Structures are given as C-alpha cells and as structure tokens.
Short mmCIF file of C-alpha atoms and ligand atoms in Angstrom, two decimals:
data_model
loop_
_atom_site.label_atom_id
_atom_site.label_comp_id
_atom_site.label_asym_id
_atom_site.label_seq_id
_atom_site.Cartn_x
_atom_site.Cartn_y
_atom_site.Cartn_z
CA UNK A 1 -41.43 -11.13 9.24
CA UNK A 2 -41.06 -12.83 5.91
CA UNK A 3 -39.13 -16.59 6.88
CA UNK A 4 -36.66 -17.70 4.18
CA UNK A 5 -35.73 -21.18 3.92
CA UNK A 6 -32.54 -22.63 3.61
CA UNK A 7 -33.05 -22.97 0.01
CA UNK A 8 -33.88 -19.24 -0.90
CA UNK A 9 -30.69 -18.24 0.86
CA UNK A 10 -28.75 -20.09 -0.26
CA UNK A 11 -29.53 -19.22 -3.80
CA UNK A 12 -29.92 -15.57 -2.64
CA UNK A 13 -26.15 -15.91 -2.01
CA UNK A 14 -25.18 -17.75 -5.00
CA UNK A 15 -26.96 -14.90 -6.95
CA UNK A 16 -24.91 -11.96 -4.95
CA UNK A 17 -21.54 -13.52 -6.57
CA UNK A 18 -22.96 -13.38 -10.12
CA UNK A 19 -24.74 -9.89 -9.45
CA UNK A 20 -21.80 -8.31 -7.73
CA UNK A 21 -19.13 -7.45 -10.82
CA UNK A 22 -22.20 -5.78 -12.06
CA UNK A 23 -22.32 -3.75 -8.68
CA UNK A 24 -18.83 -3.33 -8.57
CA UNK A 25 -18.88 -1.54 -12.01
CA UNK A 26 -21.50 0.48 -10.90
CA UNK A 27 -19.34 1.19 -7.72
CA UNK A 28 -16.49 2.13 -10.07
CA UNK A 29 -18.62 4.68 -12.10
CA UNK A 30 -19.63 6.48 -9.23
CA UNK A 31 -16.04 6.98 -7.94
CA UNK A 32 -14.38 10.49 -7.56
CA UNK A 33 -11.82 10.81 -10.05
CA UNK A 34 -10.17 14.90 -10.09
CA UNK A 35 -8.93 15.99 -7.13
CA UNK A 36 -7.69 20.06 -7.13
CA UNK A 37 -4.39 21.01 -6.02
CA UNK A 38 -6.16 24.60 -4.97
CA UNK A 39 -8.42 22.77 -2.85
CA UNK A 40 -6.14 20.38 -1.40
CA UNK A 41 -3.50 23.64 -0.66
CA UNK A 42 -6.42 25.22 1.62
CA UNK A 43 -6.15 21.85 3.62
CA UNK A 44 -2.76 22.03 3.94
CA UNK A 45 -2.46 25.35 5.40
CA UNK A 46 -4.78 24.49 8.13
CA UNK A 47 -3.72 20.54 9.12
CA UNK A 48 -0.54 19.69 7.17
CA UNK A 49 -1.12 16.07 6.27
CA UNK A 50 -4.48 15.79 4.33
CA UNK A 51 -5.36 12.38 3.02
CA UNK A 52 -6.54 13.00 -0.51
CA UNK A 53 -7.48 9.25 -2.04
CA UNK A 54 -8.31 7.13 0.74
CA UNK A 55 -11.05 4.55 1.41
CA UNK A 56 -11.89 6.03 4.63
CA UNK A 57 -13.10 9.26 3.09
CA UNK A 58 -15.38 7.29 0.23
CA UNK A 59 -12.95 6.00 -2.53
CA UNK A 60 -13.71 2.91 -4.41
CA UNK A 61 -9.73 2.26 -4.29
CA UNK A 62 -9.21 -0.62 -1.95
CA UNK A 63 -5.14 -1.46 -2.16
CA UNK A 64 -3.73 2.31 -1.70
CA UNK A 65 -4.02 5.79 -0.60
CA UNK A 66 -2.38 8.87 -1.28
CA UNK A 67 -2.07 11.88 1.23
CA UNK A 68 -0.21 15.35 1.13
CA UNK A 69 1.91 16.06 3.94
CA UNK A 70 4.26 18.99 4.62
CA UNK A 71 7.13 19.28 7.14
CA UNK A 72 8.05 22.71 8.29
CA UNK A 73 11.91 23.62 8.44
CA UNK A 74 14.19 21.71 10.28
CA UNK A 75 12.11 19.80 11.62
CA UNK A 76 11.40 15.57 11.23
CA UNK A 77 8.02 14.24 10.50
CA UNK A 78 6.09 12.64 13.51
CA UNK A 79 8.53 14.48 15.89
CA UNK A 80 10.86 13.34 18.72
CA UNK A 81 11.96 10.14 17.03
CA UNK A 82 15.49 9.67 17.57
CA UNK A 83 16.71 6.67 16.23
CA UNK A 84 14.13 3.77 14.60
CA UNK A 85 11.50 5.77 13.91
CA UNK A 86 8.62 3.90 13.06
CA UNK A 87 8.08 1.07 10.05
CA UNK A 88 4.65 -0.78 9.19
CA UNK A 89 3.70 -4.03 6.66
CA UNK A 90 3.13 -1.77 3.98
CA UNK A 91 4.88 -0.89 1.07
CA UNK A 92 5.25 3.16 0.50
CA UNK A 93 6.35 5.50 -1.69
CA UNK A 94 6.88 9.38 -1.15
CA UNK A 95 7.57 11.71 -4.16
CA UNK A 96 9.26 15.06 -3.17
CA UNK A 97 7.75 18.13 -4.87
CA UNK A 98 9.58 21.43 -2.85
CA UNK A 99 12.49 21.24 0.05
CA UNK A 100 15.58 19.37 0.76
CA UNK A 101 16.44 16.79 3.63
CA UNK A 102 17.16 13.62 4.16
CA UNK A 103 15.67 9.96 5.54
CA UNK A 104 17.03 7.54 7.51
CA UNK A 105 15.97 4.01 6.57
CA UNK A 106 17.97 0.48 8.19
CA UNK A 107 20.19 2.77 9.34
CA UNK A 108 21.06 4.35 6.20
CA UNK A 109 20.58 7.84 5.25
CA UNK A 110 19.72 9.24 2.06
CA UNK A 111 19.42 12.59 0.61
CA UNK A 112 16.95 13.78 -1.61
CA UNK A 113 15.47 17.14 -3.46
CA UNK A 114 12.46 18.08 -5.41
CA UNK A 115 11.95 15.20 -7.74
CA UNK A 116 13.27 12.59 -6.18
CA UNK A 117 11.04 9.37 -5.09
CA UNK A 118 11.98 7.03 -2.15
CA UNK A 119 10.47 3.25 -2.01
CA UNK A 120 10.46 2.84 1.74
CA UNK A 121 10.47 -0.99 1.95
CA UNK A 122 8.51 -3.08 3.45
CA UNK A 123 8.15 -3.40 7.38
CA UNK A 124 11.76 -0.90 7.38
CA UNK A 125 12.38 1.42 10.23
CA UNK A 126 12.41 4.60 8.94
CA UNK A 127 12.60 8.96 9.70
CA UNK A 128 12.36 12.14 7.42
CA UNK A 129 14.15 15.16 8.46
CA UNK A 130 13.84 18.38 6.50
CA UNK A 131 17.38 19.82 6.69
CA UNK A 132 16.42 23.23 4.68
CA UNK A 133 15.15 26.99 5.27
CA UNK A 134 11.66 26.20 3.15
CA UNK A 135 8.82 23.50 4.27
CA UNK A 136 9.24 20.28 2.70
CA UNK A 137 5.86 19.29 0.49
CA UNK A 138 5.85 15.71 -0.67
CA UNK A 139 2.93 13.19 -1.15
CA UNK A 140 2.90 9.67 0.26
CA UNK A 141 1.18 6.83 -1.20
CA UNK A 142 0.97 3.40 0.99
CA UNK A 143 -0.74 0.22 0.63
CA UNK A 144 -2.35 0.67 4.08
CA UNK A 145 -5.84 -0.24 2.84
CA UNK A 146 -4.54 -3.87 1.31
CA UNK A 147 -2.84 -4.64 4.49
CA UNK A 148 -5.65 -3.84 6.61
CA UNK A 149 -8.36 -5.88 4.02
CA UNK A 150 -6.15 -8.51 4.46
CA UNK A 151 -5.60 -8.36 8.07
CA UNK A 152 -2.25 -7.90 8.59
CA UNK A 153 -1.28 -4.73 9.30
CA UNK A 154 1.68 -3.51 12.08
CA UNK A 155 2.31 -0.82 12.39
CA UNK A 156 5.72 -0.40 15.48
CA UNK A 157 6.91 3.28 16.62
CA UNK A 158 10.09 3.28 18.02
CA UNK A 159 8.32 5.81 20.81
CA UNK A 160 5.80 3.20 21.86
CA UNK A 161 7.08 -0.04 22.64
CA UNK A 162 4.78 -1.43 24.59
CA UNK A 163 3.01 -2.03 21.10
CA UNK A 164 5.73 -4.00 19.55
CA UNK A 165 4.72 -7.02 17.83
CA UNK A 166 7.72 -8.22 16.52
CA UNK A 167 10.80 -6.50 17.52
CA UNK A 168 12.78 -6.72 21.08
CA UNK A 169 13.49 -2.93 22.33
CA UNK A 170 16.43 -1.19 21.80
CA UNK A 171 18.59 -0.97 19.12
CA UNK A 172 19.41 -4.68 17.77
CA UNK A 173 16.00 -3.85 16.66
CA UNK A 174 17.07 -2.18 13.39
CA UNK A 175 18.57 -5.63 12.35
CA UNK A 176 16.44 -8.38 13.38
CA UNK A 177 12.64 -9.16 12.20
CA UNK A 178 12.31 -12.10 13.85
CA UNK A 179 14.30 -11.64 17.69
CA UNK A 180 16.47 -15.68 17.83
CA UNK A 181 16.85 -15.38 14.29
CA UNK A 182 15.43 -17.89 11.76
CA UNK A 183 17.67 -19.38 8.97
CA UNK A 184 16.93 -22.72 7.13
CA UNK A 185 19.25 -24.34 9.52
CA UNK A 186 18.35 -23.54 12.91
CA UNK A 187 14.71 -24.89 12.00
CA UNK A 188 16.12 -28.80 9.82
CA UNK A 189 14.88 -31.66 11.97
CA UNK A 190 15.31 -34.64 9.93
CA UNK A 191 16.96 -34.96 6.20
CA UNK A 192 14.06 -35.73 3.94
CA UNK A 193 11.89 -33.62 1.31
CA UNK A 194 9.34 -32.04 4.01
CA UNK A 195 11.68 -31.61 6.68
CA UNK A 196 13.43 -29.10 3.44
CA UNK A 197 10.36 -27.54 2.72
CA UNK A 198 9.82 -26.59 6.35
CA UNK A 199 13.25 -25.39 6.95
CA UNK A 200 12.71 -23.39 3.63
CA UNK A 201 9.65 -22.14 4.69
CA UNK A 202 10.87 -20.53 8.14
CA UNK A 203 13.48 -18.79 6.35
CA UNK A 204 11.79 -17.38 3.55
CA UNK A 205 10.52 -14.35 6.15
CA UNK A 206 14.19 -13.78 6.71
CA UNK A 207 15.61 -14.16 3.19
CA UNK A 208 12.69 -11.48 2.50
CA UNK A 209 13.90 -9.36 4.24
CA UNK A 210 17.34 -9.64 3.70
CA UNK A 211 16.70 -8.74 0.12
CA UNK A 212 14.81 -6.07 0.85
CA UNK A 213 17.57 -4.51 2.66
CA UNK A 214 19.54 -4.91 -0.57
CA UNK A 215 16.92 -3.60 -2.71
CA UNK A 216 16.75 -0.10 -4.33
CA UNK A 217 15.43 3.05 -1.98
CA UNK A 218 16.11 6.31 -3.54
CA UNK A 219 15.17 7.69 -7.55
CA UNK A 220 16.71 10.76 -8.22
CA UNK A 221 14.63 12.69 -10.89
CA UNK A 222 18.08 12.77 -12.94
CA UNK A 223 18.43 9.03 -13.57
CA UNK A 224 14.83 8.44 -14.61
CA UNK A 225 14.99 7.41 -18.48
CA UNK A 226 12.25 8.12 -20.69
CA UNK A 227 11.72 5.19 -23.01
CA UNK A 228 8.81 4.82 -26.23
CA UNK A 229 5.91 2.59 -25.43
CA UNK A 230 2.30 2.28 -26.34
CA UNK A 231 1.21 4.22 -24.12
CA UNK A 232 3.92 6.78 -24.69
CA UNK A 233 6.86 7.97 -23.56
CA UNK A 234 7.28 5.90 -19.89
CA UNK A 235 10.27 5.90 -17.34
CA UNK A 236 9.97 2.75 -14.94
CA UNK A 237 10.65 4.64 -11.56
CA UNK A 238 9.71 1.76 -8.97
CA UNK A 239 9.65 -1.99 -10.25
CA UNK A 240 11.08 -5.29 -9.21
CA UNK A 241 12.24 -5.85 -12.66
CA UNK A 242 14.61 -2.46 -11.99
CA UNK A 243 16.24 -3.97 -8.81
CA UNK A 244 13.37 -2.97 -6.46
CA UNK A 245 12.23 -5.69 -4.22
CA UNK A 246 8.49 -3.97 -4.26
CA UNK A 247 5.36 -6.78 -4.36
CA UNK A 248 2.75 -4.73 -4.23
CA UNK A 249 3.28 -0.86 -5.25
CA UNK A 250 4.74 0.03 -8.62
CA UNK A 251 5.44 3.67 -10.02
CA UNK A 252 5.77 4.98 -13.59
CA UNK A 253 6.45 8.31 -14.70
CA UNK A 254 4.71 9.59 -18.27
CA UNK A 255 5.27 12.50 -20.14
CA UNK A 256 3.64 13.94 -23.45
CA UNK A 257 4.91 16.83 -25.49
CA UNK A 258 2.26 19.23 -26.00
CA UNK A 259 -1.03 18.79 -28.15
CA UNK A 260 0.10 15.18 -28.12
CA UNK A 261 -2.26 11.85 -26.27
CA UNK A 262 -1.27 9.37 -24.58
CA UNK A 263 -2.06 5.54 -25.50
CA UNK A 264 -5.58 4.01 -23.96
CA UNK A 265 -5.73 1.33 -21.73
CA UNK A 266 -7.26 -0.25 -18.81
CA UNK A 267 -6.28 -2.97 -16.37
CA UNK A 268 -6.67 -4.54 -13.15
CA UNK A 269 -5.59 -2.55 -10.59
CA UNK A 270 -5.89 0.60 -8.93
CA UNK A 271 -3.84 4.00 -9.97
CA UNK A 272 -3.15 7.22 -8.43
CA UNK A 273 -1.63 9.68 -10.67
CA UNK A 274 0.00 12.73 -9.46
CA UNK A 275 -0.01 15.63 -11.70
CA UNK A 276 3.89 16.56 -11.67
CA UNK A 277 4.39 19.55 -14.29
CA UNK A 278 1.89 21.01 -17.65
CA UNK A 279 -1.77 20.18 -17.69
CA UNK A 280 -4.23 18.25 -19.75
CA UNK A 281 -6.91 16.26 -19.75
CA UNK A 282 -8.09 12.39 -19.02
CA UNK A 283 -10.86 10.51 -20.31
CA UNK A 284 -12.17 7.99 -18.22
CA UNK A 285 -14.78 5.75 -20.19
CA UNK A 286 -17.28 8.39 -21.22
CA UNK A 287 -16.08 11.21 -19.02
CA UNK A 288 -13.52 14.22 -19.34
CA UNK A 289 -11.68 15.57 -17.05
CA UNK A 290 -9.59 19.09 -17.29
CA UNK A 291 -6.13 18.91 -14.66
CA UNK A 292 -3.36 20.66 -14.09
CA UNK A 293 -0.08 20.85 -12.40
CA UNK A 294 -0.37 18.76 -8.50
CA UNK A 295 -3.73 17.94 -9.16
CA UNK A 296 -4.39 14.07 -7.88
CA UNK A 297 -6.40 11.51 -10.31
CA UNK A 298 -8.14 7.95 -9.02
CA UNK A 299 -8.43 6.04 -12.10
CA UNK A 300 -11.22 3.04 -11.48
CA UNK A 301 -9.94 -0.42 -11.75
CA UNK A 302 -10.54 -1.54 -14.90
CA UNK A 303 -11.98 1.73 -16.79
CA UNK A 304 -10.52 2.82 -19.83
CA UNK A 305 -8.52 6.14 -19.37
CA UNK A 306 -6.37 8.00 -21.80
CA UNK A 307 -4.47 11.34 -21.33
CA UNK A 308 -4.04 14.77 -23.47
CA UNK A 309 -1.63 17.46 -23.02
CA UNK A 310 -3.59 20.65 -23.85
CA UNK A 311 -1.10 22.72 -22.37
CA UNK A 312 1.92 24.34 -23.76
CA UNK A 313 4.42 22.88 -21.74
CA UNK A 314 5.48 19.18 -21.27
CA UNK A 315 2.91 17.05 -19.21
CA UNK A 316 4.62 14.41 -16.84
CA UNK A 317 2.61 12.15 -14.64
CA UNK A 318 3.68 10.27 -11.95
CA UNK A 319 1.26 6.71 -11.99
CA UNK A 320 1.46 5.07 -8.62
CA UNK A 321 -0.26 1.58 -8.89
CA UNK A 322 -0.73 -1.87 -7.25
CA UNK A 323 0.00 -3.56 -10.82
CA UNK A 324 2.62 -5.62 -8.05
CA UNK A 325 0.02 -6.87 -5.85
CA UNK A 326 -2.50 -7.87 -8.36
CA UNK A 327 0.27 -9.55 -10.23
CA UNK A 328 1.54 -11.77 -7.10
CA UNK A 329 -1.77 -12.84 -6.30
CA UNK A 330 -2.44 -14.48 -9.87
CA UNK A 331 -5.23 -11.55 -10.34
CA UNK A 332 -3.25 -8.98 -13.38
CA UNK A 333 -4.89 -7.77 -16.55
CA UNK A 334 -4.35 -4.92 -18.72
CA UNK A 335 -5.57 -4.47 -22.08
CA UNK A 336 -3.93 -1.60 -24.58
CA UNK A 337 -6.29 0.32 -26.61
CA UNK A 338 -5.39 2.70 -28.98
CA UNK A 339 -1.67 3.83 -28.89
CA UNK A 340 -0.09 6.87 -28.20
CA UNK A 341 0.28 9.36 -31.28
CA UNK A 342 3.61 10.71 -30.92
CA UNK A 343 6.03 7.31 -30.43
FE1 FE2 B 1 6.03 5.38 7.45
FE1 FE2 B 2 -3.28 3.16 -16.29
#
C-alpha cells in the first residue's frame, strides 16, 4: 500500500478546497431539475405524503425540501394530536392548492383555502385540520436539511414526551421555550459592559421568540400584490422585510402574461418553484425544460434560469428559496441578467 507523507496530504487537502467549486458545479449540472405533477399524483394515491425535492432521495439542494402531502376529510395531519401538536427548529412553509380547514399554531387558529400560504415559524407548536367534504392537497417546504447539516435539529411531538428537549409537559408548554424563563435581568451579575453583553446574550433566545410569536403566519391569495421588477411581475409572499420574522426561507410569487419571459438571473441559494396555474418553459444554463400546471422545479444554486409562458393562460410561480439563510450567514449573491420583456 502506497505510504503518503505528511507533506503529500497535506497538499492533497489543500488541493480538494481549490478543486471542489469545480466539483460542486459539476454536482449542480447533474442535478434533477422537472419534476411531473402526473407522476407525483400516482404517488399520492398510493402513500399520501411523497417527498418530491429532498436530499435524501439524490438532490444537490442542501438547505430545503419540498414534499406533497394530502389529508383526507375531516381529518388532522399526523393524527390524534389534541392540543400542541408537534413543532421542530425549522422554518416551513405550506401552500394550499384544493380543500378548506384550518391550523392551530401558539394557540391560535387560522383559516385558510386554496391559495393561501402559512409561514409556520420557527420551533412553533403547531396542527392542520381539514374541516371540509374534499381531501386537502397542499405542499410543504422546510429547511429540514440546513438544520440537520448544521446539527441542530428538534424535532418535539406533543404525543411523545419522553423526547422533549426543551419543553416541560403539559400545557405551559405552548408559552415557554426555555422552562424558568430567561430575560436580560434574571441572568445581570455585575454592572459593567460584559456582564450587559451576557445578560443580552441569554435573552436574545427569548426575545426571538417573542417576535416570532408577533410575526406574520397566514397569506391569503387575495392580499398578494403583484408589483414590476426585473425579473417581472413579483408579489413578496414571505419576507422579513413584509413583517415576517423568517431567517432562513423566503417565498415569491411570479406571474407572466402569455407569450411573455421572465427576467434571467442566478444567485446563491437554492429554489423550489411550484408550478401554481398556465405552463411554460425554463432554461437552466444550456438546458430547456417544458412544465405545466403543479409540476415542481429545483433550480441549481447559482445556474442561470429564466422562464417562458408558452401557454395561453397566465403562468404564476410560486419560488420558495433560502435567499434568508444565505443572507444571515454573510454568504448572498444574485446577479440579474437580461430583464423581463413585458415590465
Ligand atoms: Fe411541522
Ligand atoms: Fe431564481
């Protein structure tokens, strides 16, 4: 067996980090991009929760996933929760395409329709209930994947408690994170600068959360405003700058009249785009790809993608992207390409 010596290692290793955006590129490239509704609608009918972009079944995308789920009439998803539910350190976000009911998140309940999006906040407890007469089909897009990479990931079901990491059973659950509480006061020892920054940093997990209990949960489909941009006609669904408190997951909504395109770009982060109404086509770099309506698209970090509508009717898609992450750790860029040909 060939010996290497400390040396060639070492410089073996220093190579891997300037080989490996190369790699990654090549990684990208090779991704799967189209996804069929048809194909994804056989799953359904046989399992009822099919994961659709996830890293666990081959994608390149490391921060999210996206999965289809239905829930059959009057009935709640995961079953026999009565109260908390369950809540994880992920941010989610679930787009409702057919049914009516209604979640319970913090305690609160909203209603929502075909249409509407709910931002399920961070590490909330949370239940959805289909009130109506038809199944309920909605996709769910989480970042899972970023929590795990990172190593942090909780996930706490009201039904198991013996797996609680962080609540105290029973129902005070629902309004503490941390069980004793921790405001900047109850930690000050002392009345100088670090003794402050201490304090300031025990309560920051608390202050968190507070605002994330103020923050916005439910989009009806309604209130979504369609403005002009380069890349076309956008509505901002889910954004901090909107009065989420999201720091990872962001959503946009596009839509372009027919025989129009879309702006180019390309940018640091991964996208999953949900098909939502018309049909079209997206090139990635130098590929083309024919979709249509609740087809699912992985676009490749960093790989230039524009959209076409080549149908007759309106095309909307619904971009769900970890813009928010990449932008909190210090990692964002997007560049804009050609613009959109009908702003
Ligand atoms: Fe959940
Ligand atoms: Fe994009």
């Amino acid at each position: 067996m060939e010996v290497k010596s400390v040396k060639e290692r070492h410089s073996e290793l220093a190579m891997h980090s300037v080989k490996f955006a190369k790699e990654e590129q090549r990684r990208r490239k090779g991704q799967e991009i189209l996804f069929k509704w048809p194909d994804i609608e056989k799953q359904l009918g046989e399992h009822k929760h099919i994961y659709v972009v996830d890293a666990r079944l081959g994608s390149n995308n490391h921060t999210h996933r996206l999965w289809y789920d239905v829930i059959p009439p009057h009935t709640e998803e995961g079953q026999e929760w009565r109260t908390l539910g369950h809540r994880h350190t992920v941010e989610a976000i679930i787009y409702f395409l057919k049914g009516h009911g209604h979640s319970i998140i913090d305690g609160v309940r909203y209603d929502w329709g075909p249409g509407d999006l709910l931002s399920v906040p961070m590490f909330s407890w949370h239940r959805h209930i289909n009130d109506g007469d038809e199944p309920v089909l909605r996709i769910a897009s989480t970042t899972g994947p970023l929590s795990l990479a990172l190593g942090q990931a909780v996930y706490e079901d009201e039904r198991y408690p013996e797996f609680w990491v962080y609540a105290q059973e029973g129902e005070e659950a629902r309004k503490t994170l941390i069980p004793g509480g921790g405001s900047a006061e109850s930690a000050r020892v002392g009345n100088n600068r670090s003794a402050e920054l201490y304090a300031e940093q025990v309560a920051f997990a608390m202050h968190e959360e507070q605002l994330r209990r103020k923050s916005k949960v439910l989009v009806k489909q309604k209130d979504l405003v369609f403005e002009p941009t380069a890349m076309g006609q956008l509505a901002y669904v889910v954004d901090p700058r909107i009065g989420f408190h999201s720091k990872a997951l962001g959503v946009v909504m596009a839509e372009i009249p027919p025989g129009k395109r879309s702006g180019a770009h390309r940018h640091l982060y991964d996208e999953i785009d949900l098909i939502v109404g018309g049909a079209g086509r997206v090139i990635v770099e130098d590929k083309s790809f024919d979709f249509e309506t609740l087809d699912v698209l992985s676009i490749p970090v960093f790989q230039w993608h524009q959209y076409f509508n080549t149908g007759s009717e309106p095309l909307r898609i619904l971009a769900v992207n970890t813009r928010l992450a990449m932008d909190n750790l210090g990692l964002s860029l997007t560049h804009q390409g050609e613009k959109a040909d009908y702003v």
